[in-house]
Amino acid sequence: MEENQKKCYEIAERIYDLDVKVYESVGSALGRTFTDDRQTCVENLTRLMTLRPQGHLLRSELALISNMARTIKDEEVKAEVMTEYDAILKAVAELPDGFGKVDILNKKRAKLNTARTKKKFKKGDHLVICIGRTQGSAGNDIGFALADALHINYYDVEILQEVLKRLDVTNDAKVSGDKDQDGLIEDKYQKNFGEAKGLKQKLHDFNRYHGLNKDDAIFFNQSDLLCKMAKEEDFVVMGRCADVILANNHIPHISIFITAPFEQRVKRYMEVNNLSLKQAVHELKKMDKKHRKYFQFYSGVKWGDAENYDICFNSASYGIEDSVEIIERMLNKIPGVSWNKKEA
Amino acid sequence: MEENQKKCYEIAERIYDLDVKVYESVGSALGRTFTDDRQTCVENLTRLMTLRPQGHLLRSELALISNMARTIKDEEVKAEVMTEYDAILKAVAELPDGFGKVDILNKKRAKLNTARTKKKFKKGDHLVICIGRTQGSAGNDIGFALADALHINYYDVEILQEVLKRLDVTNDAKVSGDKDQDGLIEDKYQKNFGEAKGLKQKLHDFNRYHGLNKDDAIFFNQSDLLCKMAKEEDFVVMGRCADVILANNHIPHISIFITAPFEQRVKRYMEVNNLSLKQAVHELKKMDKKHRKYFQFYSGVKWGDAENYDICFNSASYGIEDSVEIIERMLNKIPGVSWNKKEA
């Protein structure tokens, strides 16, 4: 018998013996998972363990034993049985073919995921939370409250536009050599993003964006801005394909999608905006379509599809306040404590 | 001026003054959000506050000021400014039309959501975690590991079938009056679910399920079992539309959907089951289709759609171990501490 098979056989014997022990302690034939004779059962179990495809069946057998074991009334016997159960689980997990061995983790993706428990923040990493949302799901409210709770900046489309507009003013001032505006160099946005774009750079940009429509030019400007910001500060950003842009540029972030059932969103949208049912339905569908189109055009993946985000959230199940707290907990932040005190 | 408008006007003045203060402290014209004269700006802000539709614009203006305020170098001035900012936010939130007032919370849904921070467990409530998943996303591995970490039972389709089979044996024994099997009455499953179904009940069941195909009969049997279990014990259950069944029966639970990008799932599925790319793709699509069909047939809502779950999870972003820990954190459980110590 080869080494691995021998190990499997030994574990199979332990599983069978555990089942017998649980059966004796519970005192009912219904408590018994394996009803065949010892030899047959152990051989079947060994087969389950050596043939990978049946991994989930072995798990089911083990779960049946442990579910039953938890009903044992004698606490001492129960503790003894559960200890052996844990030891068996560990032994199975250590088998080269044990279940749970083949992880689903995407290393590249996980490396960029700042909400993992095992990932330590490095110096220079920033907490960047990208939030996508359906219209009326209170996603913006949650994003804004979350930024406030974490004491970090909040950016939505209006703010990003405003920041870009200010940068343009600064750049134009620089290019035209307006000395009166030199004091502006101390400004944060100026410092971070507006570094002395000379005429040469301007021409380069012009050539780069030449032939693009205005939307594309704005998208690229915002993308550049987001990447620069993500290297400088912690923030929450709403929409803008920020998650995809940052992933493509290998910049750590967390991607969250917030939604709620359509009827719930309609109900809220009517109330917030004082609209009729018909108006609200029309408006929601229009805005969702707009966001979907934008996201899919620039990202190439499906908007709102769970596999394209780290986490999706149903705001109808939590409400605004609770959503913020659950996200804080996921980030392992105790509510109220500033994020900035992170490891160097 | 009516009461509410007067309040809005006062807050608008405070916002304008805060912006001026931030502008002076940062020392740059770019730090200024409002560039018009005081009167015009305050009137515009008041309008933003009294007309609800512009709620998000007011939020953007405020975020711009606070983003800028966080760059103030003098810590004392910064603290002063941020205190006033917080006070303004609070004042806005207290307005009858303030943003964040209209929550997205669905009260009925939230009442059943055991992962909310505000919801206290009542005596008799149980921690029931319903997990849906795409094939190959390691959803079952995460569910099994989660149950183990929380020291609660784990049920998948095989285990539920096994439990039902055992119940059938018990019931048949009862009906046929087999005295030798009476000892079985002490058994857990018997106690909970098999209570003395007489011949009358049997006939009732027969009539009830008459005309249904085998799948439907199994579904209804499993549904009954799940509802009974959820009133008796804490557990993790995989698939079976458990979330929808429990919601329809007003039984508290948490619904989670686990998925991962298709390519990642294919990669894992090939490795776990030793399949070719073609086989894995075929098998994944077939199983996803089967689960989708089953869920949609019995639930009437779309499988894997974020709005139909409390939370969706991308296992590729976390891996098995981290997924378990993140879910534990969401539940506000410190990993390793048994759930059972809950409030009475």
XYZ file of C-alpha atoms in Angstrom:
688
model
C 0.000 0.000 0.000
C 1.545 3.340 -0.914
C 2.229 5.947 1.752
C -0.742 8.199 0.966
C -3.251 5.380 0.724
C -2.014 4.034 4.052
C -2.654 7.387 5.691
C -6.135 7.516 4.178
C -6.867 4.033 5.487
C -5.807 5.036 9.006
C -7.998 8.133 8.922
C -10.899 6.050 7.563
C -10.556 3.738 10.568
C -10.618 6.725 12.914
C -13.740 8.074 11.204
C -15.486 4.722 11.495
C -14.519 4.388 15.161
C -15.713 7.928 15.853
C -19.077 7.110 14.295
C -19.371 4.017 16.502
C -18.501 6.071 19.571
C -21.062 8.771 18.683
C -23.666 6.073 18.021
C -23.040 4.493 21.426
C -23.201 7.865 23.168
C -26.398 9.002 21.467
C -27.929 5.596 21.993
C -29.876 5.318 18.765
C -29.376 3.512 15.478
C -30.354 6.755 13.768
C -27.204 8.269 15.154
C -25.182 5.951 13.010
C -23.720 7.204 9.740
C -22.107 3.953 8.578
C -24.356 0.943 8.716
C -22.224 -1.599 6.832
C -19.563 -3.758 8.496
C -16.284 -2.176 9.549
C -14.150 -3.543 6.696
C -16.556 -2.397 3.957
C -17.050 1.051 5.493
C -13.369 1.716 6.021
C -12.613 0.668 2.452
C -15.363 2.914 1.100
C -14.080 5.834 3.144
C -10.542 5.246 1.950
C -11.805 5.320 -1.605
C -13.646 8.593 -0.943
C -10.450 10.087 0.357
C -8.142 8.889 -2.400
C -10.488 9.809 -5.248
C -10.700 13.581 -5.279
C -14.023 14.014 -7.049
C -15.910 12.679 -4.035
C -14.366 15.229 -1.689
C -17.730 16.754 -0.896
C -19.244 13.362 -0.066
C -16.573 12.730 2.554
C -17.352 16.171 3.958
C -21.038 15.307 4.123
C -20.302 12.064 5.984
C -18.136 13.927 8.479
C -20.739 16.659 8.935
C -23.400 14.007 9.629
C -21.235 12.538 12.398
C -20.466 15.931 13.953
C -24.079 17.149 13.715
C -25.071 14.028 15.637
C -22.156 14.329 18.077
C -23.339 17.818 19.082
C -26.509 16.251 20.487
C -24.564 14.109 23.006
C -25.793 15.109 26.441
C -22.752 13.975 28.477
C -20.484 17.047 28.187
C -17.320 15.078 28.894
C -17.981 12.480 26.221
C -19.041 15.245 23.820
C -15.791 17.161 24.345
C -13.786 13.987 23.812
C -15.656 13.150 20.624
C -15.363 16.698 19.245
C -11.627 16.742 19.937
C -11.193 13.566 17.925
C -13.435 15.041 15.205
C -11.257 18.159 14.969
C -8.127 16.008 14.836
C -9.604 13.955 11.984
C -10.558 17.127 10.072
C -7.004 18.329 10.465
C -5.574 15.019 9.305
C -7.827 15.068 6.224
C -6.857 18.658 5.442
C -3.191 17.650 5.615
C -3.614 14.920 3.016
C -2.226 16.012 -0.345
C -5.686 15.409 -1.818
C -7.677 16.669 1.166
C -10.656 18.907 0.569
C -10.071 22.596 0.980
C -6.572 22.164 -0.382
C -7.322 23.721 -3.755
C -8.151 27.275 -2.848
C -10.249 29.546 -5.038
C -8.025 32.511 -4.267
C -6.856 34.525 -7.252
C -3.430 35.644 -6.103
C -3.287 38.674 -8.363
C -6.731 39.812 -7.277
C -6.121 39.074 -3.602
C -2.889 41.031 -3.659
C -4.881 44.139 -4.539
C -7.617 43.453 -1.998
C -7.043 45.624 1.048
C -9.897 44.051 3.029
C -8.194 40.708 3.473
C -7.373 39.687 6.992
C -3.965 38.293 6.160
C -2.835 41.255 4.102
C -0.756 43.736 6.007
C -0.732 47.308 4.842
C 2.598 48.402 3.548
C 3.965 51.878 3.844
C 2.527 53.801 0.932
C -0.602 51.653 0.656
C -3.823 53.576 1.010
C -7.345 52.593 1.938
C -9.214 53.171 -1.316
C -12.824 52.030 -1.300
C -14.492 51.917 -4.712
C -18.269 51.815 -4.573
C -20.563 51.025 -7.461
C -24.321 51.202 -6.910
C -27.713 51.001 -8.529
C -29.763 54.182 -8.598
C -31.874 54.704 -5.483
C -30.008 52.094 -3.419
C -28.644 54.825 -1.104
C -25.157 53.826 -2.266
C -24.000 57.448 -2.286
C -25.372 58.020 1.200
C -23.536 54.918 2.435
C -20.310 55.977 0.703
C -20.507 59.477 2.146
C -21.276 58.242 5.675
C -18.522 55.633 5.416
C -15.917 58.245 4.409
C -17.082 60.398 7.293
C -16.888 57.496 9.773
C -13.382 56.588 8.593
C -12.297 60.267 8.423
C -11.204 59.940 4.821
C -12.053 61.881 1.668
C -15.151 61.298 -0.415
C -15.247 61.677 -4.184
C -18.245 61.478 -6.438
C -18.567 62.555 -10.052
C -19.261 66.220 -9.179
C -16.248 66.461 -6.904
C -13.912 64.777 -9.371
C -15.094 67.155 -12.097
C -14.519 70.088 -9.765
C -11.015 68.894 -8.888
C -10.178 68.481 -12.583
C -11.585 71.945 -13.322
C -9.366 73.445 -10.640
C -6.349 71.601 -12.006
C -7.084 72.979 -15.449
C -7.180 76.520 -14.067
C -3.833 75.903 -12.391
C -2.259 74.355 -15.441
C -3.502 77.110 -17.673
C -2.046 79.616 -15.245
C 1.294 77.781 -15.286
C 1.362 77.505 -19.056
C 0.567 81.139 -19.578
C 3.270 81.953 -17.045
C 1.001 84.026 -14.835
C 3.338 84.938 -11.966
C 0.494 86.145 -9.765
C -0.726 82.568 -9.435
C 2.575 81.066 -8.315
C 1.408 80.911 -4.735
C -0.980 78.217 -5.826
C 1.877 75.761 -6.024
C 1.446 75.079 -2.348
C -2.080 73.885 -2.947
C -2.747 70.225 -2.322
C -4.296 69.393 -5.641
C -1.655 71.434 -7.392
C 1.080 69.631 -5.507
C -0.250 66.191 -6.197
C -1.596 66.323 -9.662
C -0.779 69.527 -11.412
C 2.987 69.282 -11.448
C 4.199 71.827 -13.910
C 2.627 70.525 -17.071
C 4.608 72.374 -19.685
C 3.504 73.187 -23.191
C 5.286 70.032 -24.387
C 3.153 67.907 -22.048
C 0.040 69.750 -23.151
C 0.842 68.922 -26.748
C 1.508 65.329 -25.777
C -1.868 65.155 -24.035
C -3.525 66.777 -27.013
C -2.046 64.169 -29.309
C -2.892 61.396 -26.890
C -6.534 62.364 -26.637
C -6.780 63.495 -30.250
C -9.650 61.805 -31.993
C -11.316 60.875 -28.688
C -14.697 62.299 -27.883
C -15.197 64.495 -24.842
C -16.485 61.613 -22.671
C -13.408 59.547 -23.379
C -11.109 62.466 -22.657
C -12.878 63.051 -19.332
C -12.648 59.341 -18.539
C -8.917 59.286 -19.157
C -8.383 62.465 -17.170
C -10.334 61.048 -14.249
C -8.468 57.752 -14.498
C -5.123 59.489 -14.273
C -6.367 61.558 -11.359
C -7.678 58.490 -9.502
C -4.419 56.567 -9.890
C -2.423 59.520 -8.615
C -4.795 60.083 -5.709
C -4.723 56.385 -4.728
C -0.970 56.668 -4.225
C -1.352 59.757 -2.051
C -4.380 59.420 0.218
C -7.184 57.255 1.639
C -10.620 57.845 0.122
C -14.025 56.566 -0.921
C -14.889 56.988 -4.587
C -18.317 56.511 -6.147
C -18.567 54.886 -9.557
C -16.236 56.021 -12.371
C -15.086 52.384 -12.925
C -12.569 53.248 -10.249
C -12.140 49.588 -9.211
C -11.322 48.464 -12.748
C -9.000 51.419 -13.354
C -7.089 50.745 -10.134
C -6.944 46.973 -10.767
C -5.543 47.605 -14.245
C -2.915 49.843 -12.701
C -2.107 47.318 -9.933
C -3.137 49.699 -7.168
C -4.625 48.140 -3.982
C -8.276 48.915 -3.280
C -11.569 47.346 -2.220
C -14.500 47.083 -4.602
C -18.027 47.122 -3.271
C -21.317 47.088 -5.145
C -24.436 48.333 -3.378
C -27.923 47.508 -4.552
C -31.452 46.797 -3.284
C -34.565 45.208 -4.780
C -36.057 47.345 -7.533
C -39.383 47.911 -5.724
C -37.542 49.135 -2.639
C -35.435 51.514 -4.681
C -38.475 52.847 -6.495
C -40.222 53.438 -3.202
C -37.266 55.372 -1.810
C -36.704 57.305 -5.040
C -40.327 58.467 -5.089
C -40.013 59.715 -1.536
C -36.592 61.373 -1.862
C -37.366 63.100 -5.127
C -41.088 63.574 -4.739
C -41.915 61.654 -7.905
C -44.860 59.598 -9.118
C -44.427 55.831 -9.431
C -44.205 56.123 -13.211
C -41.603 58.905 -13.059
C -39.496 57.044 -10.476
C -39.518 53.777 -12.456
C -38.587 55.649 -15.632
C -35.797 57.593 -13.919
C -34.313 54.561 -12.125
C -34.244 52.483 -15.297
C -32.666 55.357 -17.215
C -29.943 55.933 -14.626
C -29.181 52.223 -14.159
C -28.881 51.893 -17.919
C -26.545 54.884 -18.055
C -24.307 53.493 -15.301
C -24.358 50.003 -16.820
C -23.418 51.332 -20.236
C -20.612 53.511 -18.867
C -19.159 50.732 -16.731
C -19.334 48.075 -19.407
C -17.968 50.348 -22.103
C -14.873 51.277 -20.114
C -14.354 48.110 -18.055
C -15.396 45.396 -20.495
C -17.070 43.445 -17.672
C -20.664 43.254 -16.510
C -21.876 45.981 -14.179
C -23.389 44.771 -10.896
C -22.345 41.152 -11.455
C -21.131 39.734 -8.143
C -18.046 38.116 -9.655
C -16.723 41.556 -10.694
C -16.606 43.005 -7.154
C -15.052 41.892 -3.883
C -18.378 42.217 -2.107
C -21.975 43.085 -2.992
C -24.293 44.534 -0.459
C -28.055 44.651 -0.224
C -28.782 48.008 1.390
C -32.438 47.037 1.900
C -31.284 44.352 4.336
C -29.194 46.752 6.401
C -30.150 50.376 5.906
C -27.597 53.171 5.656
C -26.239 53.196 9.202
C -25.830 49.432 9.509
C -24.261 49.137 6.069
C -21.556 51.558 7.159
C -20.924 49.603 10.342
C -20.793 46.230 8.570
C -18.270 47.596 6.053
C -16.201 49.006 8.899
C -16.261 45.610 10.598
C -15.203 43.877 7.409
C -12.274 46.257 7.218
C -11.559 45.273 10.809
C -12.003 48.869 11.908
C -13.596 49.523 15.218
C -16.249 52.158 14.456
C -15.104 55.622 15.478
C -11.392 54.901 15.437
C -9.518 56.694 12.697
C -8.124 54.541 9.950
C -4.998 56.633 9.748
C -3.374 54.890 12.660
C -2.230 52.051 10.483
C 1.014 50.141 10.481
C 4.027 51.728 8.870
C -39.639 82.934 6.187
C -41.018 79.641 7.394
C -39.290 77.765 10.235
C -37.597 75.119 8.102
C -36.325 77.589 5.528
C -34.920 79.745 8.292
C -32.957 76.785 9.656
C -31.652 76.000 6.192
C -30.560 79.608 5.761
C -28.661 79.517 9.054
C -26.902 76.290 8.114
C -26.086 77.743 4.684
C -24.392 80.674 6.396
C -22.374 78.308 8.552
C -21.317 76.310 5.471
C -20.240 79.473 3.677
C -18.305 80.698 6.705
C -16.627 77.311 7.098
C -15.514 77.446 3.470
C -14.031 80.912 4.028
C -12.210 79.683 7.121
C -10.827 76.627 5.287
C -9.795 78.842 2.396
C -7.918 81.190 4.739
C -6.227 78.294 6.519
C -5.132 76.518 3.348
C -4.035 79.791 1.835
C -5.031 79.159 -1.758
C -7.894 80.244 -3.971
C -8.164 76.612 -5.075
C -9.183 75.741 -1.564
C -12.347 77.713 -2.025
C -15.585 75.910 -2.859
C -17.843 78.953 -3.171
C -16.490 81.685 -5.383
C -19.576 83.918 -5.651
C -20.430 86.640 -3.120
C -21.769 85.654 0.285
C -25.425 86.527 -0.380
C -25.621 84.573 -3.655
C -23.819 81.544 -2.226
C -25.932 81.372 0.922
C -29.117 81.642 -1.131
C -27.972 78.897 -3.497
C -27.088 76.646 -0.580
C -30.446 77.289 1.051
C -32.132 76.313 -2.192
C -30.060 73.120 -2.352
C -31.189 72.253 1.139
C -34.878 73.019 0.710
C -35.213 71.290 -2.669
C -34.678 67.593 -2.000
C -33.621 66.485 -5.459
C -30.307 68.285 -5.111
C -29.441 66.460 -1.883
C -26.405 64.830 -3.450
C -25.095 68.167 -4.724
C -25.122 69.608 -1.220
C -23.231 66.512 -0.095
C -20.659 67.042 -2.837
C -20.155 70.689 -1.790
C -19.667 69.632 1.807
C -17.280 66.834 0.833
C -15.211 69.318 -1.196
C -14.856 71.551 1.858
C -13.936 68.696 4.185
C -11.507 67.102 1.700
C -9.751 70.462 1.565
C -9.972 70.975 5.321
C -8.100 67.714 5.925
C -5.063 69.262 4.232
C -4.790 72.067 6.809
C -1.377 71.758 8.407
C -2.103 73.595 11.676
C -3.580 70.747 13.791
C -5.431 73.116 16.102
C -7.169 74.980 13.292
C -7.890 71.683 11.560
C -9.554 70.227 14.663
C -11.636 73.390 15.060
C -12.734 73.309 11.415
C -13.569 69.599 11.507
C -15.641 70.054 14.662
C -17.698 72.727 12.942
C -17.964 70.493 9.859
C -19.319 67.618 11.966
C -21.788 69.970 13.650
C -23.028 71.179 10.256
C -23.438 67.588 9.011
C -25.458 66.840 12.098
C -27.613 69.926 11.629
C -28.272 68.988 8.000
C -29.153 65.417 8.977
C -31.634 66.765 11.492
C -33.501 68.791 8.883
C -36.751 67.123 7.900
C -35.512 67.072 4.318
C -31.872 66.341 5.099
C -30.010 63.735 3.053
C -29.776 60.307 4.563
C -33.209 60.773 6.091
C -34.975 58.481 3.679
C -33.410 55.143 4.450
C -33.326 52.269 1.969
C -34.025 49.766 4.732
C -36.782 47.271 4.045
C -38.221 46.761 7.508
C -39.652 43.336 6.786
C -36.408 42.155 5.277
C -34.250 43.727 7.970
C -36.317 42.116 10.692
C -35.292 38.726 9.347
C -31.642 39.682 8.906
C -29.641 38.290 11.808
C -26.405 39.979 10.721
C -27.575 43.487 11.492
C -25.702 45.339 14.190
C -28.787 46.826 15.766
C -30.765 43.616 15.888
C -30.569 41.797 19.192
C -31.061 38.083 19.220
C -34.193 37.057 21.012
C -34.574 33.866 22.941
C -35.525 31.241 20.413
C -33.778 32.966 17.498
C -31.130 30.863 15.842
C -28.141 31.690 13.697
C -29.123 30.249 10.343
C -26.738 31.015 7.512
C -28.064 30.219 4.031
C -25.373 29.986 1.394
C -25.956 29.934 -2.346
C -22.961 29.516 -4.634
C -21.806 29.029 -8.188
C -20.133 25.740 -9.013
C -16.391 25.706 -8.374
C -16.432 28.875 -6.237
C -15.469 26.840 -3.134
C -18.793 27.889 -1.614
C -19.254 24.474 -0.001
C -15.749 24.539 1.434
C -16.405 27.997 2.890
C -19.777 26.907 4.310
C -18.279 23.797 5.879
C -15.316 25.692 7.364
C -17.656 28.437 8.610
C -19.914 25.920 10.398
C -16.838 24.351 11.926
C -15.460 27.725 13.062
C -18.812 28.677 14.614
C -19.333 25.173 16.082
C -22.710 24.803 14.431
C -24.199 22.150 12.165
C -23.619 21.977 8.442
C -26.227 20.775 5.964
C -25.797 20.197 2.269
C -28.077 18.339 -0.119
C -26.633 14.905 0.769
C -27.040 15.448 4.494
C -30.595 16.755 4.158
C -31.511 13.738 2.031
C -29.947 11.456 4.633
C -31.855 13.140 7.463
C -35.126 12.819 5.519
C -34.364 9.172 4.781
C -33.829 8.509 8.487
C -37.072 10.285 9.314
C -38.900 8.132 6.796
C -37.508 4.997 8.433
C -38.680 6.256 11.813
C -42.100 7.250 10.547
C -42.588 3.955 8.772
C -41.623 2.181 11.979
C -44.158 4.257 13.936
C -46.941 3.685 11.440
C -46.377 -0.056 11.288
C -46.268 -0.054 15.078
C -42.958 -1.892 15.242
C -42.395 -2.024 19.019
C -38.740 -2.975 18.607
C -38.008 0.471 17.230
C -39.618 2.433 20.035
C -36.224 3.250 21.548
C -35.665 5.450 18.544
C -38.052 8.009 19.962
C -35.220 9.466 21.985
C -33.341 10.247 18.837
C -32.798 13.893 18.035
C -34.210 13.872 14.546
C -37.116 11.763 15.698
C -37.781 14.161 18.571
C -37.705 17.258 16.454
C -39.281 16.278 13.239
C -40.810 12.867 13.380
C -43.434 13.444 16.026
C -45.894 10.585 15.819
C -47.144 10.972 12.286
C -50.203 8.756 12.338
C -51.847 7.096 9.414
C -54.236 10.050 9.181
C -51.294 12.453 8.756
C -49.780 10.138 6.210
C -52.968 10.217 4.202
C -53.067 13.989 4.554
C -49.516 14.222 3.244
C -50.330 11.851 0.438
C -53.231 14.004 -0.609
C -51.184 17.135 -0.190
C -48.358 15.964 -2.413
C -50.610 14.007 -4.739
C -50.061 15.059 -8.295
C -46.661 16.546 -7.528
C -43.610 15.025 -9.119
C -40.852 13.525 -6.996
C -38.678 16.682 -7.135
C -41.523 18.821 -5.844
C -42.292 16.353 -3.073
C -38.624 16.357 -2.023
C -38.581 20.156 -2.145
C -41.617 20.433 0.126
C -40.232 17.834 2.508
C -36.918 19.665 2.715
C -38.700 22.988 3.185
C -40.685 21.653 6.132
C -37.533 20.167 7.606
C -35.577 23.437 7.203
C -38.286 25.509 8.873
C -38.451 23.126 11.808
C -34.679 22.987 12.130
C -34.375 26.785 12.020
C -36.562 26.983 15.111
C -34.435 24.413 16.936
C -30.769 24.953 16.187
C -28.007 27.101 14.627
C -26.685 25.876 11.291
C -25.212 26.570 7.876
C -27.216 25.288 4.927
C -26.019 25.081 1.341
C -28.472 25.900 -1.457
C -31.981 24.398 -1.379
C -33.536 27.912 -1.723
C -33.249 27.895 2.063
C -33.148 31.717 2.245
C -36.346 32.119 0.258
C -38.101 29.329 2.171
C -37.166 30.870 5.530
C -38.089 34.401 4.389
C -41.498 33.165 3.238
C -41.969 31.584 6.647
C -40.774 34.719 8.507
C -37.839 32.896 10.098
C -34.677 34.971 10.768
C -31.592 34.029 8.784
C -28.709 35.476 6.783
C -28.440 34.939 3.045
C -25.048 34.853 1.388
C -24.133 34.176 -2.211
C -20.604 33.055 -3.020
C -19.124 33.272 -6.476
C -15.857 33.909 -8.332
C -14.943 34.823 -11.905
C -15.689 31.998 -14.342
C -12.062 31.533 -15.418
C -10.975 31.200 -11.804
C -13.680 28.642 -11.086
C -12.771 26.652 -14.190
C -9.128 26.631 -13.148
C -9.990 25.342 -9.688
C -12.519 22.816 -10.978
C -9.944 21.332 -13.368
C -7.491 20.924 -10.527
C -9.919 19.568 -7.929
C -11.585 17.100 -10.262
C -8.683 16.365 -12.569
C -10.586 17.471 -15.674
C -9.631 18.939 -19.033
C -10.486 22.561 -19.761
C -13.331 21.479 -22.020
C -14.763 19.064 -19.452
C -14.530 21.631 -16.637
C -16.252 24.370 -18.665
C -18.992 21.947 -19.686
C -19.500 20.682 -16.138
C -19.515 24.178 -14.542
C -22.038 25.518 -17.029
C -24.235 22.460 -16.547
C -24.190 22.707 -12.740
C -24.735 26.491 -12.704
C -27.671 26.013 -15.038
C -29.105 23.299 -12.806
C -28.792 25.469 -9.670
C -30.187 28.524 -11.470
C -33.149 26.561 -12.760
C -33.892 25.004 -9.369
C -33.623 28.322 -7.511
C -35.671 30.295 -9.990
C -38.332 27.636 -10.273
C -38.942 27.453 -6.541
C -38.122 31.037 -5.508
C -39.414 33.039 -8.462
C -36.418 35.392 -8.225
C -33.135 35.482 -10.074
C -30.354 33.234 -8.819
C -27.060 34.982 -8.002
C -28.539 38.473 -8.424
C -27.115 40.678 -5.669
C -30.487 42.211 -4.805
C -31.807 38.767 -3.788
C -29.200 38.146 -1.053
C -28.028 40.076 1.983
C -24.435 39.840 0.839
C -22.523 38.472 -2.141
C -18.976 37.385 -1.819
C -16.194 36.965 -4.352
C -14.217 33.989 -3.067
C -11.427 34.693 -5.568
C -10.722 37.948 -3.727
C -10.440 36.259 -0.347
C -9.796 32.544 -0.570
C -11.466 30.009 1.709
C -9.844 30.883 5.046
C -10.252 34.644 4.711
C -13.837 34.337 3.511
C -14.699 32.488 6.693
C -13.025 35.136 8.828
C -14.704 38.031 7.013
C -18.127 36.407 7.450
C -17.386 35.845 11.148
C -16.444 39.515 11.478
C -19.628 40.592 9.736
C -21.557 38.535 12.230
C -19.569 40.334 14.911
C -18.122 37.052 16.101
C -14.575 37.032 17.271
C -13.072 34.041 15.450
C -12.781 31.029 17.731
C -15.459 32.075 20.206
C -18.552 29.906 20.119
C -21.692 31.529 18.834
C -23.789 29.750 21.414
C -22.963 32.263 24.123
C -25.604 34.630 22.875
C -28.012 36.809 24.788
C -31.075 35.218 26.236
